[in-house]
Coordinates of C-alpha atoms and ligand atoms in Angstrom, one line a residue:
X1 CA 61.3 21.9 32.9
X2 CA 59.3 21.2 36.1
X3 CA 56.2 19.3 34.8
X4 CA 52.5 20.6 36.8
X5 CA 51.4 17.7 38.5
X6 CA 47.5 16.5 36.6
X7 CA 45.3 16.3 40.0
X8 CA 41.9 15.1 40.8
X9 CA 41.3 15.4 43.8
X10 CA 40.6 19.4 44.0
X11 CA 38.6 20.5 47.1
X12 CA 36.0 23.3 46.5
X13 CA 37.5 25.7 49.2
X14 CA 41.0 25.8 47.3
X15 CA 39.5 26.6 44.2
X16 CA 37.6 29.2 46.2
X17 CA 40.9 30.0 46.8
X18 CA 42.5 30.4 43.3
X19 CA 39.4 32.2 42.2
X20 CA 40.0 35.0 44.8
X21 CA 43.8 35.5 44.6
X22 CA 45.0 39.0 43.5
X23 CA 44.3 39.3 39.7
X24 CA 48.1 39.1 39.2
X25 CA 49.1 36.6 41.0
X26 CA 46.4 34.4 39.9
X27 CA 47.1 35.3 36.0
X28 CA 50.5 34.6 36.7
X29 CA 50.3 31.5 38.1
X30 CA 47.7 30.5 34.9
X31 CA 50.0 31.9 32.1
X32 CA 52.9 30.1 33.6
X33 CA 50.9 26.5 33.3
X34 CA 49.8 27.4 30.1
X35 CA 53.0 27.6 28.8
X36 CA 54.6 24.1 30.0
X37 CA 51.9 22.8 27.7
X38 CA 51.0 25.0 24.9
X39 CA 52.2 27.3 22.5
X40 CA 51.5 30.9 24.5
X41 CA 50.6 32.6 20.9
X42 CA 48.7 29.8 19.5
X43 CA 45.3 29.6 18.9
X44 CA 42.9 27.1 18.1
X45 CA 40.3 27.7 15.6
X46 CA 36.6 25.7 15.0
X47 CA 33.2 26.1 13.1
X48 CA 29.7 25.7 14.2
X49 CA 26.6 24.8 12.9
X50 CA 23.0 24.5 13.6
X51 CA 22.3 21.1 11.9
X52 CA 18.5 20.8 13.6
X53 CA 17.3 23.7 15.1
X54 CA 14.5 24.1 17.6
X55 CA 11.5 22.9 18.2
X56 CA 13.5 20.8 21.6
X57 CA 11.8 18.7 24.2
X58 CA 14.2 20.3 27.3
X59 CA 13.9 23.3 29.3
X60 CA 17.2 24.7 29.6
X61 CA 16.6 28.2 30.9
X62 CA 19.3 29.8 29.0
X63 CA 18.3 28.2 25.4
X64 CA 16.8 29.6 22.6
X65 CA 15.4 26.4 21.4
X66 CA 13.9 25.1 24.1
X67 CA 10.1 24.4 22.8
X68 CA 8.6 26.0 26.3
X69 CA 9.8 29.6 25.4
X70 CA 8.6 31.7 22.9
X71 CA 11.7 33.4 21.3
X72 CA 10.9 33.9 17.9
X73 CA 12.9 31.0 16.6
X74 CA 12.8 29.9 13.1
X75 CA 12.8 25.9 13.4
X76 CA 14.8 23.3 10.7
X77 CA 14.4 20.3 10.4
X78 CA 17.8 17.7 10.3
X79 CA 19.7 19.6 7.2
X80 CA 20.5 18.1 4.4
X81 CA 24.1 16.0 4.2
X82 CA 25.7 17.7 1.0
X83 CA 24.6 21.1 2.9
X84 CA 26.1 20.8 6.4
X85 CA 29.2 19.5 4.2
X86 CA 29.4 22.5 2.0
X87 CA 29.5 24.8 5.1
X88 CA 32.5 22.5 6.3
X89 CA 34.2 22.9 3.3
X90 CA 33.8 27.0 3.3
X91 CA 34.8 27.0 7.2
X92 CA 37.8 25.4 6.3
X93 CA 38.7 27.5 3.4
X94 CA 38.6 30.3 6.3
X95 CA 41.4 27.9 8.4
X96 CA 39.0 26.0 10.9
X97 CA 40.6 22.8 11.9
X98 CA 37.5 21.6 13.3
X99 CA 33.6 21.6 12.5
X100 CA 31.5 21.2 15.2
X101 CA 27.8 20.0 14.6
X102 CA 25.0 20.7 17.3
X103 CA 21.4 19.6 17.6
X104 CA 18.5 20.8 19.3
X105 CA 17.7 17.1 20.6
X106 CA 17.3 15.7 24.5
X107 CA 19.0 12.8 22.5
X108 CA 19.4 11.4 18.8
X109 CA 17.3 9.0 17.9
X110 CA 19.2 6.1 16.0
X111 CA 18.3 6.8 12.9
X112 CA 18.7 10.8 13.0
X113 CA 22.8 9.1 14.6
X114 CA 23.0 7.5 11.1
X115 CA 22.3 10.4 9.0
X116 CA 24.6 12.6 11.3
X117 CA 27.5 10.0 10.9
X118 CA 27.3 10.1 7.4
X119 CA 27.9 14.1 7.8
X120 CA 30.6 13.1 9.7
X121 CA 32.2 10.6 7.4
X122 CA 32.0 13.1 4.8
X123 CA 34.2 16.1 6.8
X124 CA 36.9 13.4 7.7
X125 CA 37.7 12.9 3.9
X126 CA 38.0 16.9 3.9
X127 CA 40.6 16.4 6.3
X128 CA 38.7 18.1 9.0
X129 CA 38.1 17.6 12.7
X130 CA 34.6 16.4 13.7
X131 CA 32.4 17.3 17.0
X132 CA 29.0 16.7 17.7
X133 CA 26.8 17.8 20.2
X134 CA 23.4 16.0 20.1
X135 CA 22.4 15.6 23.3
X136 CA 22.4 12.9 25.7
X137 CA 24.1 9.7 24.1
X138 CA 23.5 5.5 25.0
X139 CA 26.6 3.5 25.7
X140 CA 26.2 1.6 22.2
X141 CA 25.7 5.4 20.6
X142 CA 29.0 6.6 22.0
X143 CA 30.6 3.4 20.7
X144 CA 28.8 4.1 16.9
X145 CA 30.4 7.4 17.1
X146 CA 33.4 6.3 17.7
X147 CA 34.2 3.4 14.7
X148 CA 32.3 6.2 13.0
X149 CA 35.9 8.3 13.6
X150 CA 34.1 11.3 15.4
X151 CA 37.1 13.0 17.2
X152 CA 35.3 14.6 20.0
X153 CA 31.6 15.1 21.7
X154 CA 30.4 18.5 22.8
X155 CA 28.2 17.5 26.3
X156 CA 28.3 20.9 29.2
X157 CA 27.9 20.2 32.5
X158 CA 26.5 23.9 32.2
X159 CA 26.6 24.8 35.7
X160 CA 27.2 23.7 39.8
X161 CA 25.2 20.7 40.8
X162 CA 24.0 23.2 43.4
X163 CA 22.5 25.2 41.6
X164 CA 21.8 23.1 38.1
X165 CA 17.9 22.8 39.1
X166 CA 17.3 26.6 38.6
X167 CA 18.3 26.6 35.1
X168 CA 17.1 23.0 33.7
X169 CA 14.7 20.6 35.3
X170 CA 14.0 18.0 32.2
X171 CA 17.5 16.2 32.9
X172 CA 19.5 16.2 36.1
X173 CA 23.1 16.6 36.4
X174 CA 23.6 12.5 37.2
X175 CA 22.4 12.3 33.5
X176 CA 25.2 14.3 32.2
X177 CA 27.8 12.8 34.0
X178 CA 26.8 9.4 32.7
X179 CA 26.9 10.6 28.5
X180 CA 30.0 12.2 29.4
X181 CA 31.3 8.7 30.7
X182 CA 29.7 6.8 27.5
X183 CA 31.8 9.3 25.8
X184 CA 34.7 8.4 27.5
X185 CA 34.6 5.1 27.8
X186 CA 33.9 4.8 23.9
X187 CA 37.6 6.7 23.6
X188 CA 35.7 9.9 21.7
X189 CA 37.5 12.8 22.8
X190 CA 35.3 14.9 25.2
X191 CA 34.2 18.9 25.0
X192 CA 32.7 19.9 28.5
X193 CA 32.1 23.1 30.2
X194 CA 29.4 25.3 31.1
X195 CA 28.0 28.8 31.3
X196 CA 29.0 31.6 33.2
X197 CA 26.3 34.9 34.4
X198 CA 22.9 33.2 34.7
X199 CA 23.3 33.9 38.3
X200 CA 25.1 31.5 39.6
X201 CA 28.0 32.7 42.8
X202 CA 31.2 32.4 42.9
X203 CA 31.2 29.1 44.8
X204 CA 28.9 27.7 42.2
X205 CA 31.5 28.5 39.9
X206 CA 34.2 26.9 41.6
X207 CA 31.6 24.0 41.9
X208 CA 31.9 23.3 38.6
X209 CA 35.3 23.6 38.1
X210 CA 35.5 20.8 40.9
X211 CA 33.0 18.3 38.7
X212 CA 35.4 19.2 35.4
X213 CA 38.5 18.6 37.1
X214 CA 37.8 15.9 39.4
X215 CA 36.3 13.4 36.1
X216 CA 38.8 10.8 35.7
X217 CA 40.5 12.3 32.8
X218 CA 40.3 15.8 32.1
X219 CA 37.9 16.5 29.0
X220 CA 40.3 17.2 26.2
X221 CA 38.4 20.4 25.3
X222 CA 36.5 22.5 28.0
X223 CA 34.2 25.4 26.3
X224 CA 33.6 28.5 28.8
X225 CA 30.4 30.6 27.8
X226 CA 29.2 33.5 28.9
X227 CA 25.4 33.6 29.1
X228 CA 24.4 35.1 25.7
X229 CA 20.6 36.4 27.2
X230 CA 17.8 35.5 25.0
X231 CA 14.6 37.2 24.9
X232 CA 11.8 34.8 26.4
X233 CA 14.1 32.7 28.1
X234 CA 14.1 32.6 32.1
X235 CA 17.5 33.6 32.0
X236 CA 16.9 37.2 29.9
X237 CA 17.6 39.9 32.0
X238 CA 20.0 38.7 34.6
X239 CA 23.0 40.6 35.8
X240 CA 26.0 40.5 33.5
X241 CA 29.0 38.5 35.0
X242 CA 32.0 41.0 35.8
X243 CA 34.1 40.6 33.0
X244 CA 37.3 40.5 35.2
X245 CA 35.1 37.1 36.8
X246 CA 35.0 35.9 33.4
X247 CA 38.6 36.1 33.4
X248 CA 39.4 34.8 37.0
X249 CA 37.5 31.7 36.1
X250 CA 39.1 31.2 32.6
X251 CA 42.3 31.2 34.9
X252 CA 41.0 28.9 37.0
X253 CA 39.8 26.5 34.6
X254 CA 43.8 26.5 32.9
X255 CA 45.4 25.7 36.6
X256 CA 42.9 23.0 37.3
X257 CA 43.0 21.7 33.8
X258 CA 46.5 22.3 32.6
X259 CA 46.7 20.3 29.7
X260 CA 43.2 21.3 28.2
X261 CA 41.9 23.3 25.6
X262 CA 40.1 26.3 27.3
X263 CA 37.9 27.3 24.8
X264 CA 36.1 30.7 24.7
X265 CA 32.7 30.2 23.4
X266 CA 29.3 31.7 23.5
X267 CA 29.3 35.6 24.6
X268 CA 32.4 36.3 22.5
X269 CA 30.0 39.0 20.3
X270 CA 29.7 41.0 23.7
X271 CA 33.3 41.0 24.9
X272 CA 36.1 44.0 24.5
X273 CA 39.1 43.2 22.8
X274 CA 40.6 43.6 25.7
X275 CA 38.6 41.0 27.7
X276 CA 39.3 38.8 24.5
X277 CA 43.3 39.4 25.4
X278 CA 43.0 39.4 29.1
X279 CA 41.5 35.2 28.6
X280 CA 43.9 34.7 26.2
X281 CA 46.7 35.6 29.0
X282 CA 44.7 33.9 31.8
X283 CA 45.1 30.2 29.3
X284 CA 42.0 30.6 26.7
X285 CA 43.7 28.9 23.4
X286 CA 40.9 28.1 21.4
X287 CA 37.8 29.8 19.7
X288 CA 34.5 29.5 17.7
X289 CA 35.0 31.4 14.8
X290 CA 32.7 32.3 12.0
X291 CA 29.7 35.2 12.2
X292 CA 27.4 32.2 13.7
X293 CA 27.6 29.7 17.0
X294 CA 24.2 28.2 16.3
X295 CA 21.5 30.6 16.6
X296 CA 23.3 33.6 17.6
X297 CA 25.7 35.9 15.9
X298 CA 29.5 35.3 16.7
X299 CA 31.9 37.8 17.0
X300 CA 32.7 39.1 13.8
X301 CA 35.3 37.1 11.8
X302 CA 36.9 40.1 10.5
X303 CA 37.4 41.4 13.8
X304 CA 38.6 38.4 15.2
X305 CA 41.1 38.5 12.5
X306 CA 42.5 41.7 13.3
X307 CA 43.0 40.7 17.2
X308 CA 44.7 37.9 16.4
X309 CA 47.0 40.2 14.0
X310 CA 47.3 42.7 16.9
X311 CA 48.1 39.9 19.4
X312 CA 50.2 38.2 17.3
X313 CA 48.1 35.0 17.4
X314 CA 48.4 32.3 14.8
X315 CA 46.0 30.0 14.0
X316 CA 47.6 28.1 10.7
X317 CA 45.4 24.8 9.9
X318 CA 46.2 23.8 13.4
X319 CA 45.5 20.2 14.3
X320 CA 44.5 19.6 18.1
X321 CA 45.3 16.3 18.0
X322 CA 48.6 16.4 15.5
X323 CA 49.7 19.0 18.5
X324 CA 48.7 16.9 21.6
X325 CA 51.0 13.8 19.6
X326 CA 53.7 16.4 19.6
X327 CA 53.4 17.4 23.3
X328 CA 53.3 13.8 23.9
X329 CA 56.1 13.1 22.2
X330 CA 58.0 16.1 23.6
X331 CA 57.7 15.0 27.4
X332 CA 58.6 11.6 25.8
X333 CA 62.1 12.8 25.0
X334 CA 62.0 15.6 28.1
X335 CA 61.6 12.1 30.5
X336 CA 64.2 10.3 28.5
X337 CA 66.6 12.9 28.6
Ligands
SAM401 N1 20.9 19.9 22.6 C1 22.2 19.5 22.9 C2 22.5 19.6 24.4 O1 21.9 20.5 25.1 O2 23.3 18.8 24.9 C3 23.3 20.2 22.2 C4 23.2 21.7 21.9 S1 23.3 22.8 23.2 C5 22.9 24.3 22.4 C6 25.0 23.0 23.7 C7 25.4 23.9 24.8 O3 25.4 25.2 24.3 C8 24.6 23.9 26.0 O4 24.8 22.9 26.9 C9 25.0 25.3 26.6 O5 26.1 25.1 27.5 C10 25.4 26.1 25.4 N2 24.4 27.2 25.2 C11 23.2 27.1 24.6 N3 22.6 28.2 24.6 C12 23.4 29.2 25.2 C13 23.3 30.5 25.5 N4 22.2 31.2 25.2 N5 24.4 31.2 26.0 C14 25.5 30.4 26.3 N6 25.6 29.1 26.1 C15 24.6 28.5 25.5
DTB402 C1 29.3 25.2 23.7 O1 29.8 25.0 24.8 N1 29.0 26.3 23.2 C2 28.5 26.2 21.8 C3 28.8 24.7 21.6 N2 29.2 24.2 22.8 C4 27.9 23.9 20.8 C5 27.1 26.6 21.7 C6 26.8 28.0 22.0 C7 25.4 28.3 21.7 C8 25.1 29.8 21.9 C9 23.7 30.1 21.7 C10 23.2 29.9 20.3 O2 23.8 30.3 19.3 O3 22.1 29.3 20.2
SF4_403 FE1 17.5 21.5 23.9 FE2 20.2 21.5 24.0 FE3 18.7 23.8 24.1 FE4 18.7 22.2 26.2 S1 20.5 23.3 25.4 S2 16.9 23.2 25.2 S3 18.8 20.2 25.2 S4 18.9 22.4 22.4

């Protein structure tokens, strides 16, 4: 088997390029990658909660907990340990590999990192995958994470750096590529992607491809979201993406990033069925399931269940990182062959 070349040095106009290819071509050309690195009918499965909700210091147009729009929010406080590990424990009963944690913070103070390790501690002796996403994160926090055994860190570019200052203007784009690299550099496992429809172009899109795909190393994990519009926000009320752009871009994101997860995110509660399939086909292999992401409803899980049957998905107790030590191993004995 021909192995994809991993590049990093992709040039906005060709990803122009792969974004505007005919719709068959390019999910051919994404589907194919796909499968010299994954299991076609395999999906990933994870759980999120809300561990601190609202009440946040930024200004991220699309967000429902900023603290500068009024969106009728009902605030919490840091939860409780033994409850945020009770709603691991139920998520995994449902087959979630992996809990992710988020936080309405611009960053974690060091204490509020200490009471979220313990969490963290706790869903490793469940035998569960752990991400956070707290904010912006110090070297020496990435590096507490990591002897903490936190698998991966959820930080989005969210959009171009072209057009990054319409949606947020309390943290520029420089400062996410730097907790992104104290993520790295710590050796956490990285989540990164960013939102599509809050009016960004096409070229924006392909923008942020570029920043994904250019890092270093790819991030392991690379969420795609589709703007879910929330009422007093700035970014209520814009114009839908296409969903066949949604799927273009998910297409896009698997032949820049071909040994990735592409996760399908926020927006999920809004999409057909058959946009659901159509991403799934274009290299989308992992999900956030459950009825919540963290302050919006989910897709259902019982749909979500019966689309998988349909598709003829599985999902058993999968283990991201048990499967990338298998791939590993595989091209091992492909080379040595
Ligand atoms: N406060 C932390 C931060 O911003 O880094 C962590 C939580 S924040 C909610 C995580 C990500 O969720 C954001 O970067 C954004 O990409 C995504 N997100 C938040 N609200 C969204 C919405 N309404 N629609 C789509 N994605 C959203
Ligand atoms: C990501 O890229 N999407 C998730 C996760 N990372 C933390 C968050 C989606 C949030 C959707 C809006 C809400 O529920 O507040
Ligand atoms: Fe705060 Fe994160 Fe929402 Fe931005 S996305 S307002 S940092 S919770």
């Amino acid at each position: 088997m021909s192995e994809t070349i991993i590049r990093h040095d992709w040039g906005i106009e060709e990803i122009e390029g792969l974004l505007a290819l005919p719709f068959n071509d390019l999910l051919f050309r994404a589907q194919t990658i796909h499968r010299e690195h994954f299991d076609p009918n395999q999906v990933q499965i994870s759980s999120l909660l809300s561990i601190k909700t609202g009440r946040c210091s930024e200004d991220c147009g699309y967000c429902s907990q900023s603290a500068k729009y009024d969106t009728g929010l009902e605030k919490e406080r840091l939860l409780p340990v033994d409850e945020v590990v009770e709603a691991a424990q139920a998520a995994k009963e449902k087959g979630a590999s992996r809990f992710c944690m988020g936080a309405a913070w611009r960053n974690p103070s060091d204490t509020n990192l200490e009471r979220v390790i313990e969490m963290v501690t706790a869903i490793r002796e469940l035998g569960m995958e752990t991400c956070l996403t707290l904010g912006m994160l110090s070297e020496h926090q990435a590096r507490r994470l990591k002897e903490a055994g936190l698998d991966y860190y959820n930080h989005n570019l969210d959009t171009s750096p072209e057009f990054y200052g319409e949606v947020i203007t309390t943290r520029t784009f420089e400062d996410r590529l730097e907790t992104l690299e104290h993520v790295r550099n710590a050796g956490i496992n990285v989540c990164s992607g960013g939102i599509l429809g809050m009016g960004e172009s096409r070229r924006d899109r392909a923008s942020m491809l570029r920043e994904l795909a250019n890092l270093p190393r790819h991030p392991e994990s690379v969420p795609i979201n589709m703007l879910v519009q929330v009422e007093g926000t700035p970014m209520f009320g814009k114009d839908p993406i296409d969903p066949l752009e949604f799927v273009r871009t998910v297409a896009v994101a698997r032949i820049l990033m071909p040994r990735s997860w592409v996760r399908l995110s926020a927006g999920r509660a809004e999409m057909s069925d058959e946009m659901h399939a159509l991403c799934f086909l274009a290299g989308a292999n992992s999900l956030f399931y459950g009825e919540r992401l963290l302050t919006t409803d989910n897709a259902e899980s019982d749909r979500d269940l019966q689309l998988f049957d349909r598709l003829g998905l599985t999902f058993e107790q999968h283990n991201e990182l048990q499967a990338t030590e298998k791939q590993c191993k595989r091209r091992g004995s492909e080379a040595a062959a």
